[in-house]
Amino acid sequence: KNEVEQSPQNLTAQEGEFITINCSYSVGISALHWLQQHPGGGIVSLFMLSSGKKKHGRLIATINIQEKHSSLHITASHPRDSAVYICAVYSNTGNQFYFGTGTSLTVIP
Amino acid sequence: KAGVTQTPRYLIKTRGQQVTLSCSPISGHRSVSWYQQTPGQGLQFLFEYFSETQRNKGNFPGRFSGRQFSNSRSEMNVSTLELGDSALYLCASSFRQMEETQYFGPGTRLLVL
């Protein structure tokens, strides 16, 4: 049983397209994180959410606690956005992180 | 501020050996967490240390252990290596709580032959 489900697994977009990645979770959480991983392994934390919505540049993250669902949106996508995006939730009952399997995004010029 | 550093970056070991990986967190960060990433299982939480104490633990066997020193630097040890331990091992630091924004190191890529 996966505590965190992400969709889609793979996504190819044309430069400039609006992109949405979805994350659903089944455990009680105190925080949800969106991570970006480039080839080579380095991981960068994009957002930490416990409620509502956050925006950073062209990236927007939302969370609906009641529905146990979060979305990551990328507006005006660019080839440099090509990476794997990972949803991670911090379970306040298990006191640990659970991770989605990641969404591999390729943006074509 | 310097980022999270991990050493070594690459390591090759044989089955049955043990290995120790090191992580230096961002200055001032006291929480250090360790993760294993494999193509089959993805990212999985190993354990978290705070103030030299293991505060949280994932679902890994006792062959995986760690410690944290008074300067917040952390090490993880894997004993009796198995082929399935081949993975990218990442550490991340945060200021106090694991659920805060985490800053990841570049990882140590371990290959067990």
Tab-separated table of N, CA and C in Angstrom, chain A:
chain	number	residue	atom	x	y	z
A	1	LYS	N	0.860	-1.183	0.000
A	1	LYS	CA	0.000	0.000	0.000
A	1	LYS	C	0.896	1.233	0.000
A	2	ASN	N	0.661	2.137	-0.955
A	2	ASN	CA	1.449	3.345	-1.022
A	2	ASN	C	0.733	4.460	-0.284
A	3	GLU	N	1.436	5.055	0.635
A	3	GLU	CA	0.858	6.166	1.396
A	3	GLU	C	0.707	7.417	0.535
A	4	VAL	N	1.532	7.536	-0.518
A	4	VAL	CA	1.515	8.707	-1.391
A	4	VAL	C	1.436	8.242	-2.843
A	5	GLU	N	0.472	8.766	-3.554
A	5	GLU	CA	0.311	8.432	-4.963
A	5	GLU	C	0.457	9.697	-5.793
A	6	GLN	N	1.262	9.615	-6.838
A	6	GLN	CA	1.463	10.748	-7.716
A	6	GLN	C	1.009	10.414	-9.115
A	7	SER	N	0.524	11.428	-9.826
A	7	SER	CA	0.182	11.242	-11.234
A	7	SER	C	0.405	12.552	-11.988
A	8	PRO	N	0.779	12.479	-13.262
A	8	PRO	CA	1.139	11.256	-13.977
A	8	PRO	C	2.552	10.816	-13.606
A	9	GLN	N	2.949	9.621	-14.025
A	9	GLN	CA	4.319	9.147	-13.790
A	9	GLN	C	5.295	9.825	-14.731
A	10	ASN	N	4.857	10.024	-15.966
A	10	ASN	CA	5.686	10.670	-16.977
A	10	ASN	C	4.863	11.734	-17.682
A	11	LEU	N	5.518	12.817	-18.044
A	11	LEU	CA	4.825	13.929	-18.671
A	11	LEU	C	5.767	14.604	-19.655
A	12	THR	N	5.302	14.762	-20.882
A	12	THR	CA	6.064	15.500	-21.891
A	12	THR	C	5.233	16.696	-22.314
A	13	ALA	N	5.840	17.863	-22.315
A	13	ALA	CA	5.117	19.087	-22.634
A	13	ALA	C	5.925	19.936	-23.606
A	14	GLN	N	5.228	20.756	-24.358
A	14	GLN	CA	5.884	21.745	-25.207
A	14	GLN	C	6.200	22.972	-24.365
A	15	GLU	N	7.291	23.598	-24.693
A	15	GLU	CA	7.655	24.825	-23.989
A	15	GLU	C	6.497	25.802	-23.993
A	16	GLY	N	6.221	26.386	-22.839
A	16	GLY	CA	5.143	27.360	-22.720
A	16	GLY	C	3.853	26.776	-22.186
A	17	GLU	N	3.724	25.465	-22.171
A	17	GLU	CA	2.491	24.835	-21.696
A	17	GLU	C	2.346	24.967	-20.184
A	18	PHE	N	1.090	24.900	-19.735
A	18	PHE	CA	0.745	24.869	-18.311
A	18	PHE	C	0.732	23.410	-17.872
A	19	ILE	N	1.429	23.114	-16.778
A	19	ILE	CA	1.606	21.728	-16.332
A	19	ILE	C	1.027	21.554	-14.939
A	20	THR	N	0.377	20.412	-14.717
A	20	THR	CA	-0.135	20.081	-13.390
A	20	THR	C	0.309	18.677	-13.015
A	21	ILE	N	0.838	18.552	-11.827
A	21	ILE	CA	1.215	17.256	-11.247
A	21	ILE	C	0.394	17.091	-9.972
A	22	ASN	N	-0.181	15.904	-9.816
A	22	ASN	CA	-1.070	15.663	-8.691
A	22	ASN	C	-0.478	14.697	-7.674
A	23	CYS	N	-0.886	14.884	-6.423
A	23	CYS	CA	-0.395	14.052	-5.322
A	23	CYS	C	-1.557	13.783	-4.379
A	24	SER	N	-1.822	12.515	-4.092
A	24	SER	CA	-2.826	12.141	-3.101
A	24	SER	C	-2.152	11.314	-2.020
A	25	TYR	N	-2.601	11.474	-0.786
A	25	TYR	CA	-1.983	10.752	0.315
A	25	TYR	C	-3.051	10.179	1.234
A	26	SER	N	-2.666	9.179	1.999
A	26	SER	CA	-3.671	8.473	2.804
A	26	SER	C	-3.411	8.575	4.307
A	27	VAL	N	-2.312	9.209	4.706
A	27	VAL	CA	-1.977	9.292	6.128
A	27	VAL	C	-2.237	10.700	6.634
A	28	GLY	N	-2.352	10.826	7.959
A	28	GLY	CA	-2.444	12.152	8.550
A	28	GLY	C	-1.108	12.845	8.458
A	29	ILE	N	-1.128	14.112	8.070
A	29	ILE	CA	0.143	14.791	7.850
A	29	ILE	C	0.181	16.115	8.595
A	30	SER	N	1.405	16.576	8.852
A	30	SER	CA	1.572	17.932	9.357
A	30	SER	C	2.209	18.830	8.310
A	31	ALA	N	2.775	18.237	7.254
A	31	ALA	CA	3.371	19.032	6.181
A	31	ALA	C	3.495	18.196	4.923
A	32	LEU	N	3.408	18.882	3.789
A	32	LEU	CA	3.616	18.241	2.484
A	32	LEU	C	4.682	19.037	1.758
A	33	HIS	N	5.601	18.328	1.136
A	33	HIS	CA	6.701	18.968	0.422
A	33	HIS	C	6.663	18.582	-1.047
A	34	TRP	N	7.016	19.520	-1.884
A	34	TRP	CA	7.295	19.223	-3.282
A	34	TRP	C	8.799	19.373	-3.502
A	35	LEU	N	9.402	18.330	-4.081
A	35	LEU	CA	10.836	18.282	-4.312
A	35	LEU	C	11.105	18.188	-5.805
A	36	GLN	N	12.251	18.717	-6.213
A	36	GLN	CA	12.685	18.628	-7.606
A	36	GLN	C	14.027	17.937	-7.653
A	37	GLN	N	14.131	16.930	-8.511
A	37	GLN	CA	15.388	16.192	-8.626
A	37	GLN	C	15.845	16.195	-10.084
A	38	HIS	N	17.038	16.758	-10.300
A	38	HIS	CA	17.617	16.789	-11.635
A	38	HIS	C	18.471	15.549	-11.857
A	39	PRO	N	18.728	15.199	-13.128
A	39	PRO	CA	19.631	14.077	-13.410
A	39	PRO	C	20.949	14.271	-12.670
A	40	GLY	N	21.467	13.211	-12.101
A	40	GLY	CA	22.671	13.341	-11.274
A	40	GLY	C	22.337	13.240	-9.812
A	41	GLY	N	21.066	13.437	-9.468
A	41	GLY	CA	20.619	13.122	-8.115
A	41	GLY	C	20.276	14.273	-7.198
A	42	GLY	N	20.793	15.474	-7.436
A	42	GLY	CA	20.565	16.554	-6.485
A	42	GLY	C	19.093	16.879	-6.303
A	43	ILE	N	18.665	16.996	-5.060
A	43	ILE	CA	17.264	17.285	-4.736
A	43	ILE	C	17.162	18.671	-4.131
A	44	VAL	N	16.165	19.409	-4.623
A	44	VAL	CA	15.900	20.747	-4.103
A	44	VAL	C	14.461	20.779	-3.604
A	45	SER	N	14.273	21.353	-2.435
A	45	SER	CA	12.926	21.510	-1.910
A	45	SER	C	12.292	22.740	-2.546
A	46	LEU	N	11.134	22.544	-3.198
A	46	LEU	CA	10.454	23.662	-3.858
A	46	LEU	C	9.464	24.350	-2.914
A	47	PHE	N	8.653	23.551	-2.250
A	47	PHE	CA	7.617	24.094	-1.375
A	47	PHE	C	7.432	23.194	-0.159
A	48	MET	N	7.054	23.831	0.945
A	48	MET	CA	6.531	23.122	2.093
A	48	MET	C	5.166	23.719	2.382
A	49	LEU	N	4.136	22.855	2.456
A	49	LEU	CA	2.763	23.325	2.636
A	49	LEU	C	2.127	22.613	3.812
A	50	SER	N	1.337	23.365	4.570
A	50	SER	CA	0.463	22.713	5.548
A	50	SER	C	-0.990	23.087	5.290
A	51	SER	N	-1.200	24.129	4.496
A	51	SER	CA	-2.553	24.530	4.108
A	51	SER	C	-2.452	25.510	2.943
A	52	GLY	N	-3.563	25.643	2.209
A	52	GLY	CA	-3.671	26.703	1.222
A	52	GLY	C	-2.811	26.578	-0.008
A	53	LYS	N	-2.141	27.658	-0.334
A	53	LYS	CA	-1.469	27.792	-1.621
A	53	LYS	C	-0.197	28.604	-1.438
A	54	LYS	N	0.840	28.220	-2.214
A	54	LYS	CA	2.073	29.007	-2.230
A	54	LYS	C	2.516	29.188	-3.672
A	55	LYS	N	3.169	30.318	-3.921
A	55	LYS	CA	3.629	30.634	-5.284
A	55	LYS	C	5.075	31.082	-5.214
A	56	HIS	N	5.864	30.580	-6.157
A	56	HIS	CA	7.248	31.020	-6.259
A	56	HIS	C	7.601	31.078	-7.732
A	57	GLY	N	7.655	32.294	-8.251
A	57	GLY	CA	7.928	32.456	-9.673
A	57	GLY	C	6.831	31.826	-10.505
A	58	ARG	N	7.210	30.887	-11.377
A	58	ARG	CA	6.226	30.233	-12.244
A	58	ARG	C	5.615	28.993	-11.591
A	59	LEU	N	6.010	28.687	-10.396
A	59	LEU	CA	5.521	27.493	-9.709
A	59	LEU	C	4.468	27.855	-8.675
A	60	ILE	N	3.402	27.041	-8.663
A	60	ILE	CA	2.324	27.219	-7.686
A	60	ILE	C	2.025	25.856	-7.077
A	61	ALA	N	1.895	25.807	-5.765
A	61	ALA	CA	1.532	24.565	-5.086
A	61	ALA	C	0.300	24.816	-4.241
A	62	THR	N	-0.628	23.855	-4.294
A	62	THR	CA	-1.846	23.953	-3.500
A	62	THR	C	-2.038	22.667	-2.710
A	63	ILE	N	-2.768	22.770	-1.615
A	63	ILE	CA	-3.086	21.585	-0.841
A	63	ILE	C	-4.506	21.695	-0.319
A	64	ASN	N	-5.232	20.582	-0.363
A	64	ASN	CA	-6.576	20.488	0.207
A	64	ASN	C	-6.501	19.415	1.283
A	65	ILE	N	-6.450	19.838	2.521
A	65	ILE	CA	-6.258	18.910	3.644
A	65	ILE	C	-7.444	17.944	3.772
A	66	GLN	N	-8.644	18.458	3.571
A	66	GLN	CA	-9.839	17.602	3.719
A	66	GLN	C	-9.842	16.485	2.680
A	67	GLU	N	-9.430	16.821	1.462
A	67	GLU	CA	-9.427	15.827	0.393
A	67	GLU	C	-8.109	15.065	0.327
A	68	LYS	N	-7.122	15.427	1.125
A	68	LYS	CA	-5.806	14.778	1.131
A	68	LYS	C	-5.208	14.782	-0.277
A	69	HIS	N	-5.113	15.970	-0.820
A	69	HIS	CA	-4.662	16.114	-2.196
A	69	HIS	C	-3.876	17.406	-2.353
A	70	SER	N	-2.835	17.335	-3.164
A	70	SER	CA	-2.031	18.511	-3.473
A	70	SER	C	-1.722	18.526	-4.958
A	71	SER	N	-1.549	19.710	-5.496
A	71	SER	CA	-1.146	19.862	-6.899
A	71	SER	C	0.024	20.815	-6.999
A	72	LEU	N	0.888	20.516	-7.958
A	72	LEU	CA	1.991	21.415	-8.314
A	72	LEU	C	1.741	21.866	-9.744
A	73	HIS	N	1.687	23.170	-9.927
A	73	HIS	CA	1.467	23.731	-11.248
A	73	HIS	C	2.725	24.462	-11.699
A	74	ILE	N	3.033	24.315	-12.976
A	74	ILE	CA	4.115	25.093	-13.583
A	74	ILE	C	3.512	25.880	-14.739
A	75	THR	N	3.556	27.195	-14.629
A	75	THR	CA	3.039	28.023	-15.717
A	75	THR	C	4.178	28.332	-16.682
A	76	ALA	N	3.843	28.476	-17.955
A	76	ALA	CA	4.824	28.812	-18.993
A	76	ALA	C	6.068	27.939	-18.869
A	77	SER	N	5.881	26.634	-19.003
A	77	SER	CA	6.977	25.682	-18.789
A	77	SER	C	8.156	25.957	-19.726
A	78	HIS	N	9.339	25.600	-19.235
A	78	HIS	CA	10.595	25.861	-19.937
A	78	HIS	C	11.436	24.590	-19.893
A	79	PRO	N	12.270	24.356	-20.915
A	79	PRO	CA	13.115	23.145	-20.893
A	79	PRO	C	13.907	22.957	-19.597
A	80	ARG	N	14.289	24.037	-18.926
A	80	ARG	CA	15.049	23.882	-17.683
A	80	ARG	C	14.180	23.338	-16.547
A	81	ASP	N	12.851	23.270	-16.758
A	81	ASP	CA	11.967	22.657	-15.759
A	81	ASP	C	12.011	21.132	-15.846
A	82	SER	N	12.652	20.593	-16.879
A	82	SER	CA	12.744	19.139	-17.036
A	82	SER	C	13.476	18.544	-15.837
A	83	ALA	N	12.782	17.661	-15.142
A	83	ALA	CA	13.305	17.076	-13.902
A	83	ALA	C	12.278	16.077	-13.399
A	84	VAL	N	12.597	15.418	-12.300
A	84	VAL	CA	11.629	14.571	-11.613
A	84	VAL	C	11.084	15.364	-10.428
A	85	TYR	N	9.785	15.393	-10.314
A	85	TYR	CA	9.119	16.110	-9.223
A	85	TYR	C	8.534	15.081	-8.261
A	86	ILE	N	8.868	15.236	-6.998
A	86	ILE	CA	8.501	14.243	-5.984
A	86	ILE	C	7.664	14.897	-4.901
A	87	CYS	N	6.552	14.269	-4.585
A	87	CYS	CA	5.699	14.704	-3.485
A	87	CYS	C	6.099	13.923	-2.239
A	88	ALA	N	6.268	14.606	-1.132
A	88	ALA	CA	6.641	13.952	0.127
A	88	ALA	C	5.744	14.483	1.241
A	89	VAL	N	5.246	13.571	2.067
A	89	VAL	CA	4.408	14.004	3.186
A	89	VAL	C	5.068	13.608	4.490
A	90	TYR	N	4.966	14.501	5.473
A	90	TYR	CA	5.470	14.173	6.799
A	90	TYR	C	4.279	13.707	7.628
A	91	SER	N	4.310	12.430	8.002
A	91	SER	CA	3.221	11.843	8.770
A	91	SER	C	3.380	12.194	10.245
A	92	ASN	N	2.357	12.811	10.818
A	92	ASN	CA	2.431	13.177	12.234
A	92	ASN	C	2.058	12.015	13.145
A	93	THR	N	1.666	10.893	12.563
A	93	THR	CA	1.429	9.693	13.368
A	93	THR	C	2.641	8.769	13.291
A	94	GLY	N	3.203	8.626	12.105
A	94	GLY	CA	4.371	7.781	11.941
A	94	GLY	C	5.681	8.479	12.203
A	95	ASN	N	5.634	9.816	12.315
A	95	ASN	CA	6.840	10.617	12.509
A	95	ASN	C	7.919	10.280	11.481
A	96	GLN	N	7.518	10.230	10.241
A	96	GLN	CA	8.482	10.010	9.171
A	96	GLN	C	7.907	10.545	7.862
A	97	PHE	N	8.808	10.632	6.870
A	97	PHE	CA	8.391	11.048	5.553
A	97	PHE	C	7.980	9.843	4.716
A	98	TYR	N	6.927	10.042	3.923
A	98	TYR	CA	6.558	9.099	2.870
A	98	TYR	C	6.644	9.828	1.544
A	99	PHE	N	7.136	9.129	0.528
A	99	PHE	CA	7.393	9.759	-0.755
A	99	PHE	C	6.565	9.151	-1.868
A	100	GLY	N	6.150	10.007	-2.807
A	100	GLY	CA	5.580	9.509	-4.039
A	100	GLY	C	6.691	8.971	-4.932
A	101	THR	N	6.307	8.287	-5.985
A	101	THR	CA	7.288	7.671	-6.874
A	101	THR	C	7.867	8.675	-7.870
A	102	GLY	N	7.318	9.872	-7.884
A	102	GLY	CA	7.884	10.913	-8.739
A	102	GLY	C	7.202	11.024	-10.085
A	103	THR	N	7.239	12.222	-10.631
A	103	THR	CA	6.747	12.502	-11.976
A	103	THR	C	7.915	13.008	-12.804
A	104	SER	N	8.227	12.282	-13.869
A	104	SER	CA	9.328	12.684	-14.732
A	104	SER	C	8.798	13.623	-15.812
A	105	LEU	N	9.236	14.868	-15.745
A	105	LEU	CA	8.764	15.901	-16.673
A	105	LEU	C	9.843	16.210	-17.703
A	106	THR	N	9.456	16.198	-18.961
A	106	THR	CA	10.339	16.635	-20.054
A	106	THR	C	9.640	17.760	-20.783
A	107	VAL	N	10.291	18.895	-20.874
A	107	VAL	CA	9.744	20.039	-21.613
A	107	VAL	C	10.553	20.216	-22.886
A	108	ILE	N	9.864	20.133	-24.005
A	108	ILE	CA	10.526	20.185	-25.317
A	108	ILE	C	10.499	21.608	-25.850
A	109	PRO	N	11.643	22.102	-26.342
A	109	PRO	CA	11.666	23.489	-26.857
A	109	PRO	C	10.762	23.640	-28.073
